PDB file of C-alpha atoms in Angstrom:
ATOM      1  CA  MET V  95     123.470  91.773-120.846  1.00 52.00           C
ATOM      2  CA  GLY V  96     120.366  90.529-119.303  1.00 56.00           C
ATOM      3  CA  HIS V  97     121.922  87.267-118.353  1.00 58.00           C
ATOM      4  CA  ARG V  98     124.879  88.709-116.655  1.00 59.00           C
ATOM      5  CA  LEU V  99     122.614  91.128-114.457  1.00 58.00           C
ATOM      6  CA  GLN V 100     120.443  88.094-113.532  1.00 62.00           C
ATOM      7  CA  THR V 101     123.463  86.178-112.233  1.00 60.00           C
ATOM      8  CA  ARG V 102     124.675  89.111-110.097  1.00 63.00           C
ATOM      9  CA  ILE V 103     121.336  89.326-108.404  1.00 63.00           C
ATOM     10  CA  LEU V 104     121.358  85.575-107.743  1.00 60.00           C
ATOM     11  CA  ALA V 105     124.819  85.903-106.309  1.00 57.00           C
ATOM     12  CA  ARG V 106     123.933  88.564-103.861  1.00 59.00           C
ATOM     13  CA  GLN V 107     120.886  86.637-102.662  1.00 57.00           C
ATOM     14  CA  SER V 108     122.983  83.469-102.089  1.00 54.00           C
ATOM     15  CA  MET V 109     125.396  85.301 -99.832  1.00 55.00           C
ATOM     16  CA  LYS V 110     122.609  85.903 -97.266  1.00 54.00           C
ATOM     17  CA  VAL V 111     122.688  83.041 -94.661  1.00 54.00           C
ATOM     18  CA  GLY V 112     119.179  83.273 -93.671  1.00 53.00           C
ATOM     19  CA  PRO V 113     116.631  85.405 -91.793  1.00 54.00           C
ATOM     20  CA  ARG V 114     117.696  87.134 -88.761  1.00 54.00           C
ATOM     21  CA  PHE V 115     115.744  86.485 -85.533  1.00 53.00           C
ATOM     22  CA  GLN V 116     115.917  88.765 -82.382  1.00 52.00           C
ATOM     23  CA  THR V 117     116.543  86.327 -79.547  1.00 54.00           C
ATOM     24  CA  SER V 118     117.318  87.203 -75.814  1.00 54.00           C
ATOM     25  CA  HIS V 119     120.443  85.573 -74.283  1.00 52.00           C
ATOM     26  CA  SER V 120     119.661  82.899 -71.928  1.00 48.00           C
ATOM     27  CA  LYS V 121     121.146  82.883 -68.482  1.00 53.00           C
ATOM     28  CA  ALA V 122     122.972  79.536 -68.802  1.00 54.00           C
ATOM     29  CA  ILE V 123     124.285  77.875 -71.917  1.00 52.00           C
ATOM     30  CA  ASN V 124     124.921  74.121 -72.215  1.00 49.00           C
ATOM     31  CA  VAL V 125     128.104  73.978 -74.154  1.00 56.00           C
ATOM     32  CA  SER V 126     127.858  70.314 -75.119  1.00 60.00           C
ATOM     33  CA  GLY V 127     124.220  70.644 -76.654  1.00 59.00           C
ATOM     34  CA  PRO V 128     121.667  72.972 -77.978  1.00 60.00           C
ATOM     35  CA  GLU V 129     120.885  76.297 -76.253  1.00 64.00           C
ATOM     36  CA  ILE V 130     118.289  75.985 -73.558  1.00 62.00           C
ATOM     37  CA  PRO V 131     116.717  79.293 -72.973  1.00 67.00           C
ATOM     38  CA  ASN V 132     115.958  80.737 -69.371  1.00 70.00           C
ATOM     39  CA  GLN V 133     117.910  77.883 -67.614  1.00 66.00           C
ATOM     40  CA  ARG V 134     118.933  78.589 -63.957  1.00 67.00           C
ATOM     41  CA  PRO V 135     122.325  77.519 -62.922  1.00 61.00           C
ATOM     42  CA  SER V 136     122.331  74.585 -60.473  1.00 56.00           C
ATOM     43  CA  ARG V 137     123.899  75.081 -57.030  1.00 56.00           C
ATOM     44  CA  ALA V 138     126.091  71.969 -57.249  1.00 53.00           C
ATOM     45  CA  ILE V 139     127.490  70.266 -60.223  1.00 51.00           C
ATOM     46  CA  ASN V 140     128.763  66.743 -60.171  1.00 50.00           C
ATOM     47  CA  VAL V 141     131.703  66.782 -62.513  1.00 55.00           C
ATOM     48  CA  SER V 142     131.885  62.905 -63.126  1.00 58.00           C
ATOM     49  CA  GLY V 143     128.184  62.533 -63.980  1.00 55.00           C
ATOM     50  CA  PRO V 144     125.092  64.234 -65.391  1.00 57.00           C
ATOM     51  CA  GLU V 145     124.079  67.642 -63.945  1.00 60.00           C
ATOM     52  CA  ILE V 146     121.829  67.420 -60.827  1.00 57.00           C
ATOM     53  CA  PRO V 147     119.767  70.535 -60.338  1.00 62.00           C
ATOM     54  CA  ASN V 148     119.340  72.260 -57.080  1.00 64.00           C
ATOM     55  CA  GLN V 149     121.728  70.035 -55.223  1.00 61.00           C
ATOM     56  CA  SER V 150     122.922  71.450 -51.913  1.00 59.00           C
ATOM     57  CA  HIS V 151     126.735  71.303 -51.149  1.00 55.00           C
ATOM     58  CA  SER V 152     127.752  68.637 -48.500  1.00 51.00           C
ATOM     59  CA  LYS V 153     129.924  69.592 -45.703  1.00 51.00           C
ATOM     60  CA  ALA V 154     132.605  66.904 -46.452  1.00 50.00           C
ATOM     61  CA  ILE V 155     133.487  65.330 -49.737  1.00 49.00           C
ATOM     62  CA  ASN V 156     135.241  62.001 -49.916  1.00 47.00           C
ATOM     63  CA  VAL V 157     137.596  62.345 -52.800  1.00 54.00           C
ATOM     64  CA  SER V 158     138.198  58.594 -53.449  1.00 58.00           C
ATOM     65  CA  GLY V 159     134.612  57.489 -53.584  1.00 58.00           C
ATOM     66  CA  PRO V 160     131.023  58.770 -54.008  1.00 59.00           C
ATOM     67  CA  GLU V 161     130.042  61.939 -52.046  1.00 62.00           C
ATOM     68  CA  ILE V 162     128.788  61.426 -48.555  1.00 60.00           C
ATOM     69  CA  PRO V 163     126.704  64.287 -47.273  1.00 66.00           C
ATOM     70  CA  ASN V 164     127.134  65.871 -43.835  1.00 70.00           C
ATOM     71  CA  GLN V 165     130.359  63.811 -43.070  1.00 66.00           C
ATOM     72  CA  ARG V 166     132.304  65.203 -40.158  1.00 67.00           C
ATOM     73  CA  PRO V 167     136.144  64.913 -40.380  1.00 61.00           C
ATOM     74  CA  SER V 168     137.714  62.678 -37.849  1.00 56.00           C
ATOM     75  CA  LYS V 169     139.737  64.124 -34.909  1.00 55.00           C
ATOM     76  CA  ALA V 170     142.837  61.833 -35.311  1.00 51.00           C
ATOM     77  CA  ILE V 171     143.985  60.071 -38.361  1.00 50.00           C
ATOM     78  CA  ASN V 172     146.574  57.327 -38.219  1.00 48.00           C
ATOM     79  CA  VAL V 173     148.683  57.853 -41.485  1.00 54.00           C
ATOM     80  CA  SER V 174     150.206  54.304 -41.828  1.00 59.00           C
ATOM     81  CA  GLY V 175     146.985  52.381 -41.076  1.00 56.00           C
ATOM     82  CA  PRO V 176     143.247  52.559 -40.798  1.00 58.00           C
ATOM     83  CA  GLU V 177     141.647  55.586 -39.231  1.00 60.00           C
ATOM     84  CA  ILE V 178     141.429  55.518 -35.281  1.00 58.00           C
ATOM     85  CA  PRO V 179     138.951  58.181 -34.140  1.00 64.00           C
ATOM     86  CA  ASN V 180     139.737  60.101 -31.001  1.00 69.00           C
ATOM     87  CA  GLN V 181     143.255  58.857 -30.499  1.00 64.00           C
ATOM     88  CA  ARG V 182     145.395  60.804 -28.000  1.00 66.00           C
ATOM     89  CA  PRO V 183     149.017  61.230 -28.773  1.00 61.00           C
ATOM     90  CA  SER V 184     151.403  59.345 -26.380  1.00 54.00           C
ATOM     91  CA  ARG V 185     153.558  61.344 -23.967  1.00 54.00           C
ATOM     92  CA  ALA V 186     156.751  59.598 -25.024  1.00 51.00           C
ATOM     93  CA  ILE V 187     157.606  58.140 -28.371  1.00 48.00           C
ATOM     94  CA  ASN V 188     160.540  55.651 -28.707  1.00 47.00           C
ATOM     95  CA  VAL V 189     162.111  56.683 -31.981  1.00 53.00           C
ATOM     96  CA  SER V 190     164.188  53.381 -32.557  1.00 54.00           C
ATOM     97  CA  GLY V 191     161.357  51.006 -31.726  1.00 53.00           C
ATOM     98  CA  LEU V 192     157.787  50.744 -31.297  1.00 55.00           C
ATOM     99  CA  GLU V 193     155.626  53.413 -29.610  1.00 54.00           C
ATOM    100  CA  ILE V 194     155.462  53.180 -25.793  1.00 54.00           C
ATOM    101  CA  MET V 195     152.262  54.569 -24.509  1.00 60.00           C
ATOM    102  CA  ASN V 196     152.431  56.966 -21.460  1.00 63.00           C
ATOM    103  CA  GLN V 197     156.136  56.356 -20.694  1.00 62.00           C
ATOM    104  CA  ARG V 198     157.524  58.603 -18.022  1.00 65.00           C
ATOM    105  CA  PRO V 199     161.290  59.562 -18.197  1.00 61.00           C
ATOM    106  CA  SER V 200     163.457  58.452 -15.388  1.00 55.00           C
ATOM    107  CA  ARG V 201     164.260  61.114 -12.897  1.00 57.00           C
ATOM    108  CA  THR V 202     167.800  59.890 -11.868  1.00 55.00           C
ATOM    109  CA  ILE V 203     169.952  56.967 -13.206  1.00 54.00           C
ATOM    110  CA  ASN V 204     172.339  55.547 -10.739  1.00 52.00           C
ATOM    111  CA  ILE V 205     174.746  53.234 -12.698  1.00 56.00           C
ATOM    112  CA  THR V 206     176.298  50.993 -10.012  1.00 58.00           C
ATOM    113  CA  ASN V 207     175.795  52.890  -6.739  1.00 57.00           C
ATOM    114  CA  GLN V 208     179.520  53.499  -6.484  1.00 61.00           C
ATOM    115  CA  ARG V 209     180.539  56.164  -4.098  1.00 63.00           C
ATOM    116  CA  PRO V 210     183.679  58.132  -4.884  1.00 59.00           C
ATOM    117  CA  SER V 211     186.770  57.383  -2.622  1.00 52.00           C
ATOM    118  CA  ARG V 212     187.957  60.182  -0.413  1.00 55.00           C
ATOM    119  CA  THR V 213     191.640  59.745  -1.645  1.00 53.00           C
ATOM    120  CA  ILE V 214     192.743  58.299  -4.890  1.00 50.00           C
ATOM    121  CA  ASN V 215     196.301  57.090  -5.580  1.00 49.00           C
ATOM    122  CA  VAL V 216     196.975  57.749  -9.208  1.00 56.00           C
ATOM    123  CA  PHE V 217     199.818  55.506  -9.797  1.00 60.00           C
ATOM    124  CA  GLY V 218     198.389  52.435  -7.812  1.00 56.00           C
ATOM    125  CA  PRO V 219     195.152  50.917  -6.574  1.00 57.00           C
ATOM    126  CA  GLU V 220     192.802  52.917  -4.423  1.00 58.00           C
ATOM    127  CA  ILE V 221     193.754  53.185  -0.758  1.00 56.00           C
ATOM    128  CA  PRO V 222     190.569  54.086   1.228  1.00 62.00           C
ATOM    129  CA  SER V 223     190.857  56.701   4.015  1.00 63.00           C
ATOM    130  CA  GLN V 224     194.434  57.618   3.346  1.00 60.00           C
ATOM    131  CA  ARG V 225     195.696  60.750   4.987  1.00 64.00           C
ATOM    132  CA  PRO V 226     198.243  63.011   3.276  1.00 61.00           C
ATOM    133  CA  SER V 227     201.655  63.234   4.947  1.00 55.00           C
ATOM    134  CA  LYS V 228     202.523  66.095   6.993  1.00 59.00           C
ATOM    135  CA  PRO V 229     205.847  67.298   5.491  1.00 59.00           C
ATOM    136  CA  ILE V 230     207.682  65.931   2.545  1.00 54.00           C
ATOM    137  CA  ASN V 231     211.416  66.785   1.788  1.00 52.00           C
ATOM    138  CA  VAL V 232     211.652  66.226  -1.933  1.00 57.00           C
ATOM    139  CA  SER V 233     215.294  66.379  -2.815  1.00 57.00           C
ATOM    140  CA  GLY V 234     216.952  69.158  -0.923  1.00 59.00           C
ATOM    141  CA  PRO V 235     219.904  69.262   1.461  1.00 62.00           C
ATOM    142  CA  VAL V 236     219.689  69.121   5.206  1.00 60.00           C
ATOM    143  CA  ILE V 237     218.214  72.369   6.556  1.00 59.00           C
ATOM    144  CA  GLU V 238     219.975  74.117   9.425  1.00 64.00           C
ATOM    145  CA  ASN V 239     218.442  74.423  12.865  1.00 63.00           C
ATOM    146  CA  GLN V 240     216.518  71.272  12.287  1.00 57.00           C
ATOM    147  CA  SER V 241     215.989  69.084  15.430  1.00 58.00           C
ATOM    148  CA  PRO V 242     218.639  66.330  15.615  1.00 56.00           C
ATOM    149  CA  ASN V 243     218.052  62.668  14.765  1.00 57.00           C
ATOM    150  CA  MET V 244     215.305  63.441  12.259  1.00 54.00           C
ATOM    151  CA  PRO V 245     215.369  61.446   9.195  1.00 55.00           C
ATOM    152  CA  ILE V 246     215.449  63.171   5.822  1.00 51.00           C
ATOM    153  CA  ASN V 247     213.581  61.499   2.907  1.00 48.00           C
ATOM    154  CA  VAL V 248     215.085  62.207  -0.414  1.00 52.00           C
ATOM    155  CA  HIS V 249     212.749  60.311  -2.631  1.00 53.00           C
ATOM    156  CA  GLY V 250     209.554  61.899  -1.403  1.00 54.00           C
ATOM    157  CA  SER V 251     207.704  59.155   0.557  1.00 54.00           C
ATOM    158  CA  GLU V 252     205.931  59.801   3.792  1.00 60.00           C
ATOM    159  CA  VAL V 253     208.108  60.314   7.025  1.00 55.00           C
ATOM    160  CA  PRO V 254     206.172  59.759  10.082  1.00 62.00           C
ATOM    161  CA  ASN V 255     206.292  62.088  12.992  1.00 65.00           C
ATOM    162  CA  GLN V 256     208.491  64.661  11.171  1.00 63.00           C
ATOM    163  CA  ARG V 257     208.505  68.196  12.562  1.00 66.00           C
ATOM    164  CA  GLN V 258     208.309  71.151  10.289  1.00 64.00           C
ATOM    165  CA  SER V 259     211.554  73.225  10.162  1.00 61.00           C
ATOM    166  CA  LYS V 260     211.671  76.782  11.409  1.00 63.00           C
ATOM    167  CA  GLU V 261     211.351  79.760   9.311  1.00 66.00           C
ATOM    168  CA  ILE V 262     214.161  80.433   6.987  1.00 62.00           C
ATOM    169  CA  ILE V 263     214.909  84.066   6.067  1.00 65.00           C
ATOM    170  CA  LEU V 264     216.845  84.862   2.927  1.00 65.00           C
ATOM    171  CA  CYS V 265     218.780  88.019   2.897  1.00 68.00           C
ATOM    172  CA  PHE V 266     220.049  89.661  -0.312  1.00 69.00           C
ATOM    173  CA  PRO V 267     222.149  92.833  -0.503  1.00 71.00           C
ATOM    174  CA  GLU V 268     220.567  95.910  -1.766  1.00 73.00           C
ATOM    175  CA  ILE V 269     221.741  97.014  -5.191  1.00 65.00           C
TER     176      ILE V 269
END
């Protein structure tokens, strides 16, 4: 009986991990190492290297290289080449070729300085300054009360010095 009681007491004592200490929590905990009590967090942390305490943030950060403090961004950036500061955009850009600086669009484009003719003959070459014929009889019969000895053109070409016929009144019986 005494042997069993002694083993129970030893088993209960072995379950205790150790003495408990009342410690206050620190403000910052370093995860990768032991706890450092009362450590103040730094203002800026360099991720790729060790911690630098009390480092002020720079205004511009170069992503591809080391940090450059107080760097101002440039006004214009050339995407296809190196950076060109203070570059003004051109007024006109030729899309199909190289950029043409300060190109003004033309106001009017005159192709061949060709003036339109006054009269155009559709079925033949252009006849300048052609006057239209006065009367043309297309295909009708001789009209009564026409002055004698006047030619009648059936095909529609111009008849010089032809007088106009008098008024013709068509009478229809009332229905």
